[in-house]
Coordinates of C-alpha atoms in Angstrom, one line a residue:
M21 CA 19.2 -10.0 0.1
N22 CA 17.0 -9.2 3.1
I23 CA 17.8 -7.2 6.3
L24 CA 16.5 -9.4 9.1
S25 CA 17.4 -7.3 12.1
R26 CA 19.6 -4.5 13.4
T27 CA 20.8 -3.2 16.7
R28 CA 19.2 0.0 18.2
D29 CA 22.2 2.1 17.3
G30 CA 22.2 0.8 13.7
R31 CA 25.7 -0.5 13.9
L32 CA 25.1 -4.2 13.4
L33 CA 22.8 -5.9 10.8
T34 CA 21.9 -9.5 10.2
L35 CA 21.4 -10.2 6.6
A36 CA 19.9 -13.1 4.6
I37 CA 21.5 -13.5 1.2
N38 CA 20.1 -15.8 -1.5
S39 CA 21.6 -17.2 -4.7
Q40 CA 20.1 -19.7 -7.1
E41 CA 22.8 -22.3 -6.4
D42 CA 23.5 -21.9 -2.7
G43 CA 20.1 -21.1 -1.0
W44 CA 20.1 -18.8 1.9
R45 CA 23.2 -17.7 3.8
Y46 CA 23.2 -15.5 6.9
A47 CA 25.7 -12.8 7.9
L48 CA 26.3 -10.4 10.8
V49 CA 27.6 -7.1 9.4
D50 CA 29.3 -4.4 11.4
L51 CA 28.7 -1.2 9.5
T52 CA 31.3 0.7 11.5
T53 CA 34.3 -1.6 10.8
G54 CA 33.0 -3.3 7.6
R55 CA 33.5 -6.7 9.1
I56 CA 31.3 -9.6 7.9
D57 CA 30.8 -12.8 9.9
W58 CA 29.0 -15.6 8.3
I59 CA 26.8 -17.1 10.9
G60 CA 24.7 -19.8 9.1
A61 CA 23.7 -21.3 5.8
E62 CA 21.5 -23.8 4.0
D63 CA 23.8 -26.5 2.8
L64 CA 22.4 -27.0 -0.7
T65 CA 25.7 -27.5 -2.4
R66 CA 25.5 -31.3 -2.0
H67 CA 22.4 -31.2 -4.3
S68 CA 23.6 -28.6 -6.7
E69 CA 24.2 -31.0 -9.6
K70 CA 20.4 -31.7 -9.5
F71 CA 19.3 -28.1 -9.7
A72 CA 17.9 -26.8 -13.0
E73 CA 19.2 -23.6 -14.5
T74 CA 17.1 -20.5 -14.8
E75 CA 17.2 -18.0 -17.7
Y76 CA 16.2 -14.4 -17.6
H77 CA 14.4 -12.8 -20.6
E78 CA 12.5 -9.6 -21.4
I79 CA 9.6 -10.1 -23.7
P80 CA 7.3 -7.7 -25.4
A81 CA 3.7 -7.7 -24.2
R82 CA 0.9 -7.2 -26.7
D83 CA 1.0 -3.4 -26.0
G84 CA 4.8 -3.2 -26.3
L85 CA 5.7 -3.0 -22.6
R86 CA 8.8 -5.1 -21.8
I87 CA 8.0 -7.8 -19.4
P88 CA 10.8 -9.6 -17.4
I89 CA 10.4 -13.3 -17.1
L90 CA 12.4 -16.2 -15.6
V91 CA 12.3 -19.6 -17.3
T92 CA 13.6 -22.8 -15.6
R93 CA 13.8 -26.0 -17.7
P94 CA 14.3 -29.5 -16.3
N95 CA 17.8 -30.8 -16.7
G96 CA 18.3 -32.7 -20.0
V97 CA 15.1 -31.5 -21.6
T98 CA 15.4 -29.8 -25.0
G99 CA 12.0 -30.1 -26.7
P100 CA 8.6 -28.8 -25.7
G101 CA 7.2 -30.3 -22.5
P102 CA 4.8 -29.6 -19.7
M103 CA 5.1 -26.2 -18.0
V104 CA 3.8 -24.5 -14.9
A105 CA 3.3 -20.7 -14.9
L106 CA 4.1 -20.0 -11.2
I107 CA 2.6 -16.5 -10.4
H108 CA 3.9 -14.5 -7.6
G109 CA 1.6 -12.8 -5.1
G110 CA 1.4 -9.2 -4.1
P111 CA 1.0 -8.0 -6.8
A112 CA 3.5 -5.5 -5.3
S113 CA 6.3 -8.1 -5.2
R114 CA 8.5 -9.8 -7.7
D115 CA 10.3 -12.9 -8.8
D116 CA 14.1 -12.6 -8.9
W117 CA 17.3 -14.6 -9.3
H118 CA 17.1 -16.7 -6.2
F119 CA 16.8 -20.3 -5.2
G120 CA 13.1 -21.2 -5.3
L121 CA 11.8 -24.4 -3.6
Y122 CA 8.7 -24.6 -5.8
T123 CA 10.6 -23.9 -8.9
Q124 CA 13.3 -26.5 -8.3
F125 CA 10.8 -29.1 -7.1
L126 CA 8.7 -28.7 -10.2
A127 CA 11.7 -28.8 -12.5
N128 CA 12.9 -32.0 -10.7
R129 CA 9.5 -33.5 -11.5
G130 CA 9.9 -32.7 -15.2
Y131 CA 8.1 -29.4 -15.5
A132 CA 9.4 -26.2 -17.0
V133 CA 8.6 -23.3 -14.8
L134 CA 7.7 -19.8 -16.0
R135 CA 7.8 -16.9 -13.6
V136 CA 6.5 -13.6 -14.8
N137 CA 7.1 -10.1 -13.4
Y138 CA 3.8 -8.8 -14.9
R139 CA 3.1 -5.1 -14.8
G140 CA 2.4 -4.1 -11.2
S141 CA 5.4 -6.0 -9.9
T142 CA 8.0 -4.2 -7.9
G143 CA 11.7 -3.8 -8.7
H144 CA 11.4 -2.5 -12.2
G145 CA 10.7 1.2 -11.6
R146 CA 7.7 3.1 -10.4
S147 CA 6.1 3.5 -13.8
F148 CA 6.2 -0.2 -14.4
Q149 CA 4.5 -0.8 -11.0
R150 CA 1.9 1.9 -11.6
A151 CA 1.1 0.3 -15.0
G152 CA -0.6 -2.4 -13.1
D153 CA -3.1 -0.1 -11.3
R154 CA -6.6 -1.3 -11.9
Q155 CA -5.4 -4.0 -14.3
Y156 CA -6.4 -7.1 -12.3
G157 CA -7.6 -9.6 -14.8
R158 CA -6.8 -7.2 -17.7
A159 CA -3.3 -6.1 -18.8
M160 CA -1.7 -8.0 -15.9
Q161 CA -3.3 -11.2 -17.1
D162 CA -2.4 -10.3 -20.7
D163 CA 1.3 -10.2 -19.6
I164 CA 1.1 -13.7 -18.2
Q165 CA -0.7 -15.1 -21.2
D166 CA 1.8 -13.4 -23.6
A167 CA 4.7 -14.9 -21.6
V168 CA 3.1 -18.4 -22.0
R169 CA 2.7 -17.9 -25.7
W170 CA 6.4 -16.8 -25.9
T171 CA 7.5 -20.1 -24.3
V172 CA 5.3 -22.1 -26.6
A173 CA 6.6 -20.2 -29.7
R174 CA 10.2 -21.1 -28.7
G175 CA 9.6 -24.7 -28.1
I176 CA 9.8 -24.6 -24.4
A177 CA 6.2 -25.4 -23.4
D178 CA 3.8 -27.9 -25.0
P179 CA 0.7 -25.8 -25.6
D180 CA -1.6 -28.6 -24.4
K181 CA 0.3 -29.1 -21.1
V182 CA 0.5 -25.7 -19.5
A183 CA -0.8 -25.2 -15.9
I184 CA -1.0 -22.0 -13.9
M185 CA -0.6 -21.7 -10.1
G186 CA 0.0 -19.2 -7.4
G187 CA -0.9 -17.9 -4.0
S188 CA -2.6 -14.7 -2.8
F189 CA -2.7 -12.5 -6.0
G190 CA -1.1 -15.4 -7.8
G191 CA -4.1 -17.5 -6.7
Y192 CA -6.4 -14.9 -8.1
S193 CA -4.4 -14.9 -11.3
A194 CA -4.5 -18.7 -11.6
M195 CA -8.3 -18.7 -11.3
M196 CA -8.6 -15.8 -13.7
G197 CA -6.4 -17.6 -16.2
L198 CA -8.6 -20.6 -16.2
A199 CA -11.8 -18.5 -16.5
R200 CA -10.6 -16.0 -19.0
D201 CA -8.1 -18.0 -21.1
P202 CA -9.3 -21.7 -20.9
D203 CA -7.6 -22.5 -24.2
T204 CA -4.2 -21.5 -22.7
Y205 CA -4.3 -23.6 -19.5
A206 CA -5.0 -27.2 -19.0
A207 CA -5.0 -27.0 -15.2
G208 CA -4.7 -24.5 -12.4
L209 CA -4.0 -24.4 -8.6
S210 CA -4.8 -21.5 -6.3
W211 CA -3.9 -21.2 -2.6
I212 CA -5.1 -18.4 -0.4
G213 CA -6.3 -16.8 -3.6
V214 CA -8.3 -13.5 -3.6
M215 CA -11.6 -14.4 -5.2
D216 CA -13.9 -11.5 -4.3
L217 CA -12.3 -8.1 -5.1
E218 CA -15.4 -6.2 -4.1
H219 CA -15.4 -7.8 -0.7
Q220 CA -11.7 -7.2 -0.3
T221 CA -12.0 -3.6 -1.3
V222 CA -14.8 -2.9 1.2
N223 CA -13.3 -4.9 4.0
A224 CA -9.6 -4.3 3.7
P225 CA -7.8 -3.0 6.8
H226 CA -7.7 0.8 7.1
F227 CA -3.8 0.8 7.1
W228 CA -3.8 -0.6 3.6
G229 CA -4.8 2.9 2.6
A230 CA -4.3 3.9 -1.0
D231 CA -3.4 0.3 -2.0
K232 CA -7.1 -0.3 -2.5
T233 CA -7.2 2.0 -5.4
E234 CA -4.8 -0.2 -7.3
W235 CA -7.1 -3.2 -7.4
T236 CA -10.1 -2.6 -9.6

């Protein structure tokens, strides 16, 4: 759920609410009276029978930290098959239980989709987020590789047909995965990926402040 806007007096809010099955719905909420008016929606229900189901798991990383992951398998597929590790950006962000266009598109094309809330992701407590400080390409990348290995061990992914992709930090992670763990990934795709951490650290906007200390 996202707060899109509010009135100056704070009485009225417009909210965007997302579910895996229904996509985004939009509501006008009166905090004084408690009234909720639904003002718009993405009509995805006509396609719902084609959507792939997503499962939530927590897996142990190699150092014992519990890593939340989301696994979406194509409808009708039971054995190992091709899989895409779809890495969220940020890294101060997270994947959660919502309708994902990329996820459903890839599943519709026959790919399982793995989304990993590696250490450094938000939404799982401050200590979990801080565990990602200065772990670019290190423990954060380990978490993703450990999640891929978990899916292979459980017959979800074909170990010879795993790709990694993402944007922003996810793009960095995709390229790092190919460079660091070439035996894990058969292909990768990066968009708006961060490729030069030294340049970013030196040239980041001043208002990013302490965030720069998290990177390297």
